[in-house]
Amino acid sequence: MTPVELSRTVLSAVRRAVDVGELSVGVPERVVVAPPRPGGCGDYATNIALQLARPAGQPAPFVAQVLRGHLLGLDGIDDVTVTGPGFLNISLRDADAEAALVRLVEDIRESGERYGYAPRRTGTAVELRCPREVRAVVVADVVARLLRSQGGEGRVSCASFLPADWEQVLGVHIDAPGDALPGVDIRPVPAPADPLPLGRDAARWALLHPAGHDRPRIGDEDDEHDGHLVQRESNPLFRVRYAHARTRALGRNAADLGFGAEPGPVDVVPSELVTLLADHPRVLACAADHRAPDVLARHLVSVADAVLPFLASVLPRGEEKPSAAHRARLALAEAAGTVLAGGLSLLGIDAPEHL
């Protein structure tokens, strides 16, 4: 059971609880499931009971117990535990967890760089208002991309026209004013120096990777201006792009050895990597909802750091012959590369095949 399938299962449990009169509440459009946080347990967790408690007029632990009763015994679900103020922690059966990994990789392969995108929704246009400040404009540009990825629409407006070199170097632009659209102000801490000498990719990363309330480090006393350009592990952008390029190189090397990727069971599962890939749709939704591109940037760094150690096990070694295990590992590695490429694209940053 993939996170998307589990989300639908939990949503069906809510609908059944409403249909039989155990809960009196409107059924939400979707339910977010994610890996459990510290203090949780199982394979996935959801806070849907906390979201429904107030409109249902019931304590969150009561709502959670109601939903637990509708989830226990369903195909693929081994156990459901209520923790904290009302979190539902869901454990999948081992055999189903293995099948879920295969379906996760298949889902990423099928969706490509649009993995984690949501269907188009009407009536969700937002005007993103920003001052004529380079970081605010870049953040607004990416927030608009994130909103579109989640089925909405974002239009960037600014107090005045942008300098031509911002458009040429950073690839940003402002839209024509909309008709009475709901407005959101985008005002991160301004850039302390001109990021344009870094070039498009490094400049955008330097402005987007820190949280909006943090000061980006550009050309400061620690020579961070050049630190965004160096190709070494201390540079998180380099690690993300390097990990992507390595996954693509593995595909080329495998082709030279006469085999390709094929989703299947992985003998030694890199659990952190799988968890991060499964969590990617939630991360995109969170980054869009909170107008926070840094959430996506930090997620990509985590994916890169999780996939790099795994890549050494993908290709056959010595006299080994390519096997189903190698094909499955390659499929998982390529899925990670696809997530990295898609995330970088949303940030407006190139994902090179060679590095």
Tab-separated table of N, CA, C and O in Angstrom, residues 237-351:
chain	number	residue	atom	x	y	z
A	237	LEU	N	23.839	22.225	-2.408
A	237	LEU	CA	23.379	22.190	-3.793
A	237	LEU	C	24.221	21.227	-4.606
A	237	LEU	O	23.683	20.467	-5.432
A	238	PHE	N	25.526	21.221	-4.378
A	238	PHE	CA	26.376	20.278	-5.093
A	238	PHE	C	25.981	18.841	-4.764
A	238	PHE	O	25.916	17.986	-5.659
A	239	ARG	N	25.693	18.538	-3.485
A	239	ARG	CA	25.319	17.171	-3.104
A	239	ARG	C	24.040	16.736	-3.805
A	239	ARG	O	23.933	15.594	-4.275
A	240	VAL	N	23.076	17.634	-3.890
A	240	VAL	CA	21.805	17.291	-4.547
A	240	VAL	C	22.025	17.025	-6.023
A	240	VAL	O	21.568	16.013	-6.574
A	241	ARG	N	22.748	17.913	-6.699
A	241	ARG	CA	22.960	17.741	-8.137
A	241	ARG	C	23.892	16.560	-8.424
A	241	ARG	O	23.721	15.854	-9.421
A	242	TYR	N	24.876	16.362	-7.564
A	242	TYR	CA	25.779	15.229	-7.735
A	242	TYR	C	25.026	13.911	-7.584
A	242	TYR	O	25.227	12.972	-8.375
A	243	ALA	N	24.146	13.818	-6.571
A	243	ALA	CA	23.368	12.595	-6.376
A	243	ALA	C	22.499	12.326	-7.590
A	243	ALA	O	22.383	11.180	-8.055
A	244	HIS	N	21.876	13.373	-8.141
A	244	HIS	CA	21.059	13.183	-9.348
A	244	HIS	C	21.910	12.693	-10.511
A	244	HIS	O	21.546	11.731	-11.213
A	245	ALA	N	23.049	13.333	-10.730
A	245	ALA	CA	23.914	12.935	-11.843
A	245	ALA	C	24.407	11.502	-11.674
A	245	ALA	O	24.524	10.752	-12.658
A	246	ARG	N	24.691	11.081	-10.434
A	246	ARG	CA	25.149	9.711	-10.180
A	246	ARG	C	24.060	8.700	-10.520
A	246	ARG	O	24.355	7.632	-11.065
A	247	THR	N	22.814	9.004	-10.199
A	247	THR	CA	21.740	8.054	-10.540
A	247	THR	C	21.619	7.914	-12.053
A	247	THR	O	21.353	6.812	-12.554
A	248	ARG	N	21.806	9.008	-12.767
A	248	ARG	CA	21.727	8.930	-14.227
A	248	ARG	C	22.937	8.185	-14.801
A	248	ARG	O	22.810	7.424	-15.768
A	249	ALA	N	24.104	8.370	-14.201
A	249	ALA	CA	25.291	7.648	-14.661
A	249	ALA	C	25.131	6.148	-14.446
A	249	ALA	O	25.579	5.335	-15.277
A	250	LEU	N	24.488	5.752	-13.346
A	250	LEU	CA	24.266	4.329	-13.095
A	250	LEU	C	23.410	3.710	-14.185
A	250	LEU	O	23.646	2.568	-14.600
A	251	GLY	N	22.413	4.445	-14.647
A	251	GLY	CA	21.582	3.936	-15.735
A	251	GLY	C	22.390	3.705	-16.999
A	251	GLY	O	22.217	2.686	-17.682
A	252	ARG	N	23.296	4.640	-17.297
A	252	ARG	CA	24.142	4.469	-18.486
A	252	ARG	C	25.106	3.304	-18.301
A	252	ARG	O	25.326	2.503	-19.234
A	253	ASN	N	25.679	3.174	-17.105
A	253	ASN	CA	26.611	2.075	-16.854
A	253	ASN	C	25.902	0.726	-16.911
A	253	ASN	O	26.457	-0.262	-17.413
A	254	ALA	N	24.681	0.685	-16.380
A	254	ALA	CA	23.916	-0.571	-16.431
A	254	ALA	C	23.616	-0.961	-17.874
A	254	ALA	O	23.697	-2.145	-18.240
A	255	ALA	N	23.290	0.023	-18.701
A	255	ALA	CA	23.022	-0.267	-20.115
A	255	ALA	C	24.262	-0.849	-20.787
A	255	ALA	O	24.163	-1.760	-21.617
A	256	ASP	N	25.426	-0.330	-20.422
A	256	ASP	CA	26.663	-0.882	-20.975
A	256	ASP	C	26.864	-2.334	-20.557
A	256	ASP	O	27.495	-3.121	-21.277
A	257	LEU	N	26.328	-2.702	-19.372
A	257	LEU	CA	26.448	-4.076	-18.883
A	257	LEU	C	25.305	-4.959	-19.378
A	257	LEU	O	25.261	-6.149	-19.052
A	258	GLY	N	24.387	-4.371	-20.125
A	258	GLY	CA	23.329	-5.166	-20.734
A	258	GLY	C	22.089	-5.359	-19.885
A	258	GLY	O	21.328	-6.300	-20.124
A	259	PHE	N	21.828	-4.478	-18.910
A	259	PHE	CA	20.584	-4.614	-18.155
A	259	PHE	C	20.013	-3.238	-17.847
A	259	PHE	O	20.698	-2.214	-17.984
A	260	GLY	N	18.751	-3.233	-17.475
A	260	GLY	CA	18.066	-1.982	-17.170
A	260	GLY	C	17.294	-2.084	-15.870
A	260	GLY	O	17.288	-3.124	-15.199
A	261	ALA	N	16.641	-1.007	-15.509
A	261	ALA	CA	15.891	-0.947	-14.253
A	261	ALA	C	14.577	-1.696	-14.375
A	261	ALA	O	13.910	-1.654	-15.418
A	262	GLU	N	14.203	-2.372	-13.300
A	262	GLU	CA	12.919	-3.065	-13.230
A	262	GLU	C	12.474	-3.097	-11.767
A	262	GLU	O	13.141	-3.707	-10.928
A	263	PRO	N	11.382	-2.419	-11.430
A	263	PRO	CA	10.930	-2.403	-10.036
A	263	PRO	C	10.719	-3.809	-9.502
A	263	PRO	O	10.183	-4.686	-10.198
A	264	GLY	N	11.148	-4.028	-8.275
A	264	GLY	CA	11.011	-5.334	-7.641
A	264	GLY	C	11.461	-5.255	-6.203
A	264	GLY	O	11.908	-4.195	-5.728
A	265	PRO	N	11.361	-6.360	-5.468
A	265	PRO	CA	11.804	-6.370	-4.070
A	265	PRO	C	13.308	-6.073	-3.973
A	265	PRO	O	14.093	-6.536	-4.791
A	266	VAL	N	13.672	-5.279	-2.982
A	266	VAL	CA	15.071	-4.938	-2.732
A	266	VAL	C	15.535	-5.714	-1.510
A	266	VAL	O	14.876	-5.685	-0.466
A	267	ASP	N	16.657	-6.447	-1.648
A	267	ASP	CA	17.090	-7.345	-0.577
A	267	ASP	C	17.403	-6.595	0.717
A	267	ASP	O	16.971	-6.986	1.797
A	268	VAL	N	18.161	-5.518	0.630
A	268	VAL	CA	18.452	-4.695	1.802
A	268	VAL	C	17.821	-3.323	1.552
A	268	VAL	O	18.350	-2.518	0.783
A	269	VAL	N	16.691	-3.082	2.173
A	269	VAL	CA	15.927	-1.879	1.891
A	269	VAL	C	16.555	-0.666	2.592
A	269	VAL	O	16.731	-0.683	3.814
A	270	PRO	N	16.895	0.386	1.852
A	270	PRO	CA	17.360	1.633	2.480
A	270	PRO	C	16.147	2.392	3.019
A	270	PRO	O	15.573	3.242	2.335
A	271	SER	N	15.776	2.074	4.244
A	271	SER	CA	14.488	2.535	4.775
A	271	SER	C	14.371	4.053	4.803
A	271	SER	O	13.296	4.606	4.524
A	272	GLU	N	15.461	4.753	5.135
A	272	GLU	CA	15.386	6.219	5.186
A	272	GLU	C	15.091	6.787	3.808
A	272	GLU	O	14.263	7.696	3.660
A	273	LEU	N	15.734	6.244	2.784
A	273	LEU	CA	15.499	6.716	1.421
A	273	LEU	C	14.061	6.450	1.005
A	273	LEU	O	13.389	7.335	0.454
A	274	VAL	N	13.571	5.245	1.252
A	274	VAL	CA	12.207	4.900	0.862
A	274	VAL	C	11.204	5.803	1.573
A	274	VAL	O	10.231	6.286	0.975
A	275	THR	N	11.442	6.057	2.852
A	275	THR	CA	10.552	6.938	3.612
A	275	THR	C	10.523	8.337	3.013
A	275	THR	O	9.455	8.950	2.873
A	276	LEU	N	11.682	8.849	2.627
A	276	LEU	CA	11.749	10.195	2.053
A	276	LEU	C	11.054	10.261	0.696
A	276	LEU	O	10.370	11.247	0.391
A	277	LEU	N	11.219	9.228	-0.124
A	277	LEU	CA	10.550	9.217	-1.432
A	277	LEU	C	9.038	9.157	-1.253
A	277	LEU	O	8.284	9.847	-1.960
A	278	ALA	N	8.592	8.324	-0.314
A	278	ALA	CA	7.150	8.218	-0.061
A	278	ALA	C	6.590	9.522	0.492
A	278	ALA	O	5.410	9.847	0.275
A	279	ASP	N	7.428	10.281	1.180
A	279	ASP	CA	6.983	11.528	1.823
A	279	ASP	C	6.990	12.713	0.866
A	279	ASP	O	6.504	13.794	1.208
A	280	HIS	N	7.504	12.532	-0.339
A	280	HIS	CA	7.666	13.652	-1.273
A	280	HIS	C	6.344	14.362	-1.593
A	280	HIS	O	6.312	15.611	-1.581
A	281	PRO	N	5.247	13.652	-1.862
A	281	PRO	CA	3.984	14.372	-2.121
A	281	PRO	C	3.559	15.253	-0.950
A	281	PRO	O	3.079	16.371	-1.153
A	282	ARG	N	3.736	14.774	0.274
A	282	ARG	CA	3.374	15.589	1.443
A	282	ARG	C	4.260	16.822	1.529
A	282	ARG	O	3.796	17.915	1.882
A	283	VAL	N	5.554	16.654	1.224
A	283	VAL	CA	6.480	17.782	1.280
A	283	VAL	C	6.066	18.860	0.283
A	283	VAL	O	6.061	20.057	0.602
A	284	LEU	N	5.702	18.459	-0.939
A	284	LEU	CA	5.264	19.441	-1.928
A	284	LEU	C	4.016	20.174	-1.448
A	284	LEU	O	3.915	21.404	-1.584
A	285	ALA	N	3.066	19.422	-0.893
A	285	ALA	CA	1.842	20.049	-0.401
A	285	ALA	C	2.147	21.012	0.738
A	285	ALA	O	1.592	22.122	0.806
A	286	CYS	N	3.041	20.618	1.641
A	286	CYS	CA	3.411	21.462	2.778
A	286	CYS	C	4.117	22.727	2.304
A	286	CYS	O	3.820	23.839	2.771
A	287	ALA	N	5.053	22.592	1.368
A	287	ALA	CA	5.777	23.753	0.859
A	287	ALA	C	4.830	24.725	0.178
A	287	ALA	O	4.992	25.951	0.295
A	288	ALA	N	3.835	24.203	-0.540
A	288	ALA	CA	2.861	25.076	-1.202
A	288	ALA	C	1.945	25.742	-0.186
A	288	ALA	O	1.705	26.960	-0.243
A	289	ASP	N	1.443	24.967	0.764
A	289	ASP	CA	0.489	25.505	1.748
A	289	ASP	C	1.124	26.592	2.603
A	289	ASP	O	0.475	27.584	2.951
A	290	HIS	N	2.391	26.416	2.974
A	290	HIS	CA	3.062	27.359	3.862
A	290	HIS	C	3.893	28.393	3.107
A	290	HIS	O	4.605	29.176	3.732
A	291	ARG	N	3.805	28.376	1.761
A	291	ARG	CA	4.580	29.315	0.938
A	291	ARG	C	6.046	29.260	1.325
A	291	ARG	O	6.708	30.284	1.531
A	292	ALA	N	6.582	28.034	1.427
A	292	ALA	CA	7.921	27.833	1.986
A	292	ALA	C	8.766	26.950	1.073
A	292	ALA	O	8.862	25.733	1.293
A	293	PRO	N	9.417	27.510	0.045
A	293	PRO	CA	10.285	26.702	-0.821
A	293	PRO	C	11.428	26.032	-0.074
A	293	PRO	O	11.939	24.999	-0.516
A	294	ASP	N	11.846	26.601	1.073
A	294	ASP	CA	12.944	26.002	1.829
A	294	ASP	C	12.603	24.605	2.313
A	294	ASP	O	13.496	23.761	2.490
A	295	VAL	N	11.314	24.323	2.530
A	295	VAL	CA	10.899	22.975	2.944
A	295	VAL	C	11.277	21.962	1.864
A	295	VAL	O	11.800	20.883	2.156
A	296	LEU	N	11.028	22.314	0.611
A	296	LEU	CA	11.396	21.431	-0.497
A	296	LEU	C	12.903	21.345	-0.638
A	296	LEU	O	13.457	20.252	-0.843
A	297	ALA	N	13.613	22.463	-0.532
A	297	ALA	CA	15.073	22.451	-0.689
A	297	ALA	C	15.725	21.540	0.343
A	297	ALA	O	16.609	20.730	0.010
A	298	ARG	N	15.297	21.636	1.596
A	298	ARG	CA	15.888	20.797	2.643
A	298	ARG	C	15.532	19.327	2.429
A	298	ARG	O	16.335	18.430	2.712
A	299	HIS	N	14.334	19.070	1.921
A	299	HIS	CA	13.934	17.697	1.621
A	299	HIS	C	14.840	17.095	0.548
A	299	HIS	O	15.243	15.917	0.651
A	300	LEU	N	15.177	17.872	-0.456
A	300	LEU	CA	16.049	17.368	-1.523
A	300	LEU	C	17.432	17.037	-0.983
A	300	LEU	O	18.049	16.045	-1.402
A	301	VAL	N	17.922	17.839	-0.056
A	301	VAL	CA	19.216	17.536	0.553
A	301	VAL	C	19.134	16.210	1.305
A	301	VAL	O	20.048	15.373	1.232
A	302	SER	N	18.034	15.979	2.010
A	302	SER	CA	17.867	14.723	2.749
A	302	SER	C	17.811	13.533	1.799
A	302	SER	O	18.404	12.480	2.068
A	303	VAL	N	17.093	13.681	0.676
A	303	VAL	CA	17.021	12.597	-0.313
A	303	VAL	C	18.412	12.306	-0.869
A	303	VAL	O	18.816	11.140	-0.998
A	304	ALA	N	19.154	13.350	-1.206
A	304	ALA	CA	20.507	13.161	-1.743
A	304	ALA	C	21.397	12.450	-0.740
A	304	ALA	O	22.125	11.504	-1.089
A	305	ASP	N	21.350	12.885	0.512
A	305	ASP	CA	22.201	12.275	1.536
A	305	ASP	C	21.808	10.826	1.801
A	305	ASP	O	22.656	10.014	2.207
A	306	ALA	N	20.534	10.482	1.590
A	306	ALA	CA	20.079	9.107	1.813
A	306	ALA	C	20.402	8.198	0.634
A	306	ALA	O	20.675	7.003	0.819
A	307	VAL	N	20.384	8.734	-0.582
A	307	VAL	CA	20.589	7.871	-1.752
A	307	VAL	C	22.070	7.643	-2.054
A	307	VAL	O	22.442	6.578	-2.579
A	308	LEU	N	22.936	8.588	-1.735
A	308	LEU	CA	24.344	8.447	-2.111
A	308	LEU	C	24.993	7.180	-1.549
A	308	LEU	O	25.689	6.460	-2.293
A	309	PRO	N	24.805	6.831	-0.265
A	309	PRO	CA	25.413	5.581	0.221
A	309	PRO	C	24.836	4.335	-0.444
A	309	PRO	O	25.526	3.314	-0.559
A	310	PHE	N	23.582	4.407	-0.891
A	310	PHE	CA	22.924	3.257	-1.515
A	310	PHE	C	23.466	2.976	-2.915
A	310	PHE	O	23.478	1.825	-3.369
A	311	LEU	N	23.949	3.989	-3.598
A	311	LEU	CA	24.328	3.844	-5.000
A	311	LEU	C	25.477	2.866	-5.206
A	311	LEU	O	25.596	2.248	-6.273
A	312	ALA	N	26.328	2.706	-4.194
A	312	ALA	CA	27.473	1.800	-4.343
A	312	ALA	C	27.041	0.343	-4.501
A	312	ALA	O	27.829	-0.484	-4.989
A	313	SER	N	25.813	0.000	-4.105
A	313	SER	CA	25.354	-1.394	-4.163
A	313	SER	C	24.546	-1.704	-5.412
A	313	SER	O	24.075	-2.835	-5.571
A	314	VAL	N	24.384	-0.744	-6.303
A	314	VAL	CA	23.459	-0.926	-7.428
A	314	VAL	C	24.034	-1.832	-8.504
A	314	VAL	O	23.397	-2.777	-8.969
A	315	LEU	N	25.256	-1.585	-8.942
A	315	LEU	CA	25.829	-2.342	-10.060
A	315	LEU	C	26.510	-3.618	-9.579
A	315	LEU	O	26.974	-3.698	-8.432
A	316	PRO	N	26.587	-4.634	-10.439
A	316	PRO	CA	27.318	-5.862	-10.079
A	316	PRO	C	28.790	-5.556	-9.828
A	316	PRO	O	29.370	-4.643	-10.419
A	317	ARG	N	29.394	-6.344	-8.942
A	317	ARG	CA	30.810	-6.168	-8.633
A	317	ARG	C	31.597	-7.390	-9.099
A	317	ARG	O	31.117	-8.514	-9.003
A	318	GLY	N	32.808	-7.142	-9.541
A	318	GLY	CA	33.693	-8.242	-9.929
A	318	GLY	C	33.067	-9.140	-10.982
A	318	GLY	O	32.658	-8.692	-12.052
A	319	GLU	N	32.937	-10.439	-10.639
A	319	GLU	CA	32.404	-11.422	-11.576
A	319	GLU	C	30.899	-11.608	-11.446
A	319	GLU	O	30.328	-12.504	-12.058
A	320	GLU	N	30.267	-10.777	-10.632
A	320	GLU	CA	28.811	-10.875	-10.476
A	320	GLU	C	28.112	-10.670	-11.816
A	320	GLU	O	28.529	-9.852	-12.638
A	321	LYS	N	27.020	-11.415	-12.003
A	321	LYS	CA	26.164	-11.220	-13.163
A	321	LYS	C	24.960	-10.378	-12.764
A	321	LYS	O	24.468	-10.490	-11.646
A	322	PRO	N	24.473	-9.526	-13.669
A	322	PRO	CA	23.276	-8.736	-13.348
A	322	PRO	C	22.106	-9.655	-12.995
A	322	PRO	O	21.846	-10.653	-13.665
A	323	SER	N	21.412	-9.318	-11.925
A	323	SER	CA	20.311	-10.135	-11.433
A	323	SER	C	19.084	-9.259	-11.221
A	323	SER	O	19.116	-8.036	-11.394
A	324	ALA	N	17.991	-9.912	-10.792
A	324	ALA	CA	16.766	-9.171	-10.489
A	324	ALA	C	17.006	-8.164	-9.374
A	324	ALA	O	16.423	-7.076	-9.362
A	325	ALA	N	17.873	-8.511	-8.427
A	325	ALA	CA	18.178	-7.599	-7.327
A	325	ALA	C	18.851	-6.334	-7.846
A	325	ALA	O	18.540	-5.222	-7.400
A	326	HIS	N	19.773	-6.493	-8.808
A	326	HIS	CA	20.443	-5.315	-9.370
A	326	HIS	C	19.443	-4.452	-10.134
A	326	HIS	O	19.489	-3.210	-10.052
A	327	ARG	N	18.533	-5.085	-10.865
A	327	ARG	CA	17.539	-4.306	-11.616
A	327	ARG	C	16.621	-3.541	-10.669
A	327	ARG	O	16.246	-2.392	-10.950
A	328	ALA	N	16.255	-4.180	-9.550
A	328	ALA	CA	15.380	-3.514	-8.573
A	328	ALA	C	16.101	-2.355	-7.892
A	328	ALA	O	15.517	-1.286	-7.671
A	329	ARG	N	17.388	-2.564	-7.555
A	329	ARG	CA	18.142	-1.472	-6.927
A	329	ARG	C	18.293	-0.296	-7.891
A	329	ARG	O	18.201	0.863	-7.496
A	330	LEU	N	18.539	-0.611	-9.169
A	330	LEU	CA	18.679	0.449	-10.159
A	330	LEU	C	17.369	1.222	-10.295
A	330	LEU	O	17.382	2.457	-10.402
A	331	ALA	N	16.237	0.519	-10.276
A	331	ALA	CA	14.943	1.197	-10.382
A	331	ALA	C	14.721	2.133	-9.205
A	331	ALA	O	14.222	3.258	-9.371
A	332	LEU	N	15.107	1.698	-8.003
A	332	LEU	CA	14.958	2.550	-6.822
A	332	LEU	C	15.888	3.762	-6.920
A	332	LEU	O	15.492	4.894	-6.600
A	333	ALA	N	17.125	3.547	-7.360
A	333	ALA	CA	18.066	4.660	-7.503
A	333	ALA	C	17.563	5.669	-8.533
A	333	ALA	O	17.631	6.887	-8.316
A	334	GLU	N	17.059	5.174	-9.650
A	334	GLU	CA	16.552	6.078	-10.679
A	334	GLU	C	15.318	6.827	-10.186
A	334	GLU	O	15.104	7.989	-10.549
A	335	ALA	N	14.494	6.170	-9.354
A	335	ALA	CA	13.336	6.855	-8.783
A	335	ALA	C	13.790	8.022	-7.908
A	335	ALA	O	13.202	9.110	-7.951
A	336	ALA	N	14.844	7.806	-7.132
A	336	ALA	CA	15.383	8.895	-6.310
A	336	ALA	C	15.893	10.030	-7.190
A	336	ALA	O	15.679	11.211	-6.896
A	337	GLY	N	16.565	9.677	-8.289
A	337	GLY	CA	17.035	10.700	-9.219
A	337	GLY	C	15.891	11.500	-9.821
A	337	GLY	O	15.991	12.713	-10.009
A	338	THR	N	14.793	10.830	-10.102
A	338	THR	CA	13.616	11.513	-10.653
A	338	THR	C	13.042	12.503	-9.655
A	338	THR	O	12.661	13.624	-10.010
A	339	VAL	N	12.976	12.104	-8.384
A	339	VAL	CA	12.478	13.011	-7.343
A	339	VAL	C	13.394	14.220	-7.221
A	339	VAL	O	12.925	15.368	-7.098
A	340	LEU	N	14.706	14.001	-7.258
A	340	LEU	CA	15.646	15.122	-7.177
A	340	LEU	C	15.480	16.055	-8.370
A	340	LEU	O	15.465	17.281	-8.209
A	341	ALA	N	15.337	15.492	-9.567
A	341	ALA	CA	15.190	16.324	-10.763
A	341	ALA	C	13.895	17.126	-10.707
A	341	ALA	O	13.868	18.317	-11.039
A	342	GLY	N	12.812	16.472	-10.288
A	342	GLY	CA	11.539	17.177	-10.210
A	342	GLY	C	11.565	18.293	-9.181
A	342	GLY	O	11.015	19.381	-9.413
A	343	GLY	N	12.196	18.033	-8.036
A	343	GLY	CA	12.280	19.056	-7.009
A	343	GLY	C	13.119	20.242	-7.450
A	343	GLY	O	12.755	21.404	-7.231
A	344	LEU	N	14.269	19.969	-8.074
A	344	LEU	CA	15.112	21.052	-8.570
A	344	LEU	C	14.378	21.876	-9.629
A	344	LEU	O	14.484	23.104	-9.666
A	345	SER	N	13.606	21.205	-10.478
A	345	SER	CA	12.846	21.916	-11.500
A	345	SER	C	11.854	22.892	-10.885
A	345	SER	O	11.700	24.023	-11.344
A	346	LEU	N	11.182	22.469	-9.797
A	346	LEU	CA	10.244	23.358	-9.117
A	346	LEU	C	10.968	24.559	-8.511
A	346	LEU	O	10.392	25.650	-8.402
A	347	LEU	N	12.208	24.367	-8.108
A	347	LEU	CA	12.995	25.480	-7.563
A	347	LEU	C	13.596	26.342	-8.672
A	347	LEU	O	14.248	27.356	-8.387
A	348	GLY	N	13.380	25.941	-9.941
A	348	GLY	CA	13.934	26.697	-11.060
A	348	GLY	C	15.413	26.478	-11.255
A	348	GLY	O	16.110	27.341	-11.804
A	349	ILE	N	15.900	25.299	-10.834
A	349	ILE	CA	17.331	24.983	-10.872
A	349	ILE	C	17.551	23.787	-11.787
A	349	ILE	O	16.791	22.816	-11.761
A	350	ASP	N	18.593	23.847	-12.579
A	350	ASP	CA	18.899	22.781	-13.530
A	350	ASP	C	19.396	21.528	-12.805
A	350	ASP	O	20.094	21.619	-11.801
A	351	ALA	N	19.005	20.354	-13.337
A	351	ALA	CA	19.481	19.079	-12.821
A	351	ALA	C	20.303	18.404	-13.913
A	351	ALA	O	19.760	17.691	-14.746
